[in-house]
Amino acid sequence: MKGDGTQTTGPTGPAFEGRRWLFPSAVIHELDPDAVRPGRRPRRTARDWLVDFSCFLLAVGIGLLAADGLPDEHLPRGLALLDQWLGALACAAVWLRRRWPVGLAVALLPVGLLSATSGGACLIAVFALAVHRPFRYVAWIGGASLALQPLYYWLRPEPGLPYLVAVAFSLVITVAVISCGLLVRSKRQLMLSLRDRARRAETEARLRAEQAQRLAREAIAREMHDVLAHRLTLLSVHAGALEFRPDAPRDEVARAAGVIRESAHDALQDLREIIGVLRAGEPDENGRPQPTLAALDTLVAESREAGMKVTLAQQVTDPAAVPASVGRTAYRIAQECLTNARKHAPGTEVTVTVTGTPGDGLTVVVRNPAPDGEVPPVPGSGQGLIGLTERATLAGGRLEHGPTARGGFEVRAWLPWG
């Protein structure tokens, strides 16, 4: 989390960055536990030092005010001196409120009963307890502190103030301090819970993307398997013809041998692609038949029959020479883009442009303007674009997508064509 409230993630998870001095060390330790050495307490930040010093000054100030009123109580000199020593020790113990909040609050319960100058330190100890520990500790220790208030003012009446008024005022102050401590703790817990929720959301989004990639790659592997099976079947047919016609003319034997050699080479290439997909191990769509670039006209015609406005511009020098795997990838990209345009920009005119030459590669660009009016949300989380990106990457190319300057949307893919 940076100073502006944004979060950053690294290879090992979210880290707390930015203006660390503005946050309590306990919060930083919860958000970034790796920043603290094992067995060591988190170091105080600049904010911690400022708050602790302010609490110490507040405890000393309240103690000095109480010390000024000690002569009005007409205590023996020894008890007055003991009261002040206990108050000084209690003020010094305020610096331990972060490390031992429970122990400090328990230790100051009897001290507060004996020493009027330790009143400020007792309030700060109860506040620290409410901030740093669960409510069950606050309930027991805070309840004990409230129960001792009437006894304290019965033993040491406040000069010039009725007993009930003094007790009520003290109870209200203690409850207010405890409430402030609980409020601070709840705000910290809320911030930590929001951080955890954001972390879980990022993890779930990453897992969904990984799952979509895995499913897409499996689908691509199935497509390639079908193509490979077709090539092997063709190879088997020609090999069988040679087996049953050993007396065939020489030119027919040579032609069949050439077909077998070419089919075996293509099958080997397809097998390498399947192995590459499975080794990469992740996502993109489904498909059973094996459409290629030649089927793009049919796809556009079907989209027009469905009511879409589609313009197809093919500027490929030799469409028949486009490799089957590249043409299949281009077809899938155009198919997914037309589907997305139909869902997210209904009624707009979609332009599909396919250009390329051998050696320069094949470029597929699909763009559509912004739809007229508001489009209701459509089920789907953009996994199709993740799959298209993965498909293009596996084919050795690249894919980019995003909004245009005029508010439309564009998908641009480049595929190698050797």
PDB file of C-alpha atoms in Angstrom, residues 69 328 361:
ATOM      1  CA  GLY A  69      -4.667  19.483  44.826  1.00  0.00           C
ATOM      2  CA  ARG A 328      -7.187 -21.169 -37.561  1.00  0.00           C
ATOM      3  CA  GLY A 361       3.131 -11.969 -40.848  1.00  0.00           C
TER       4      GLY A 361
END
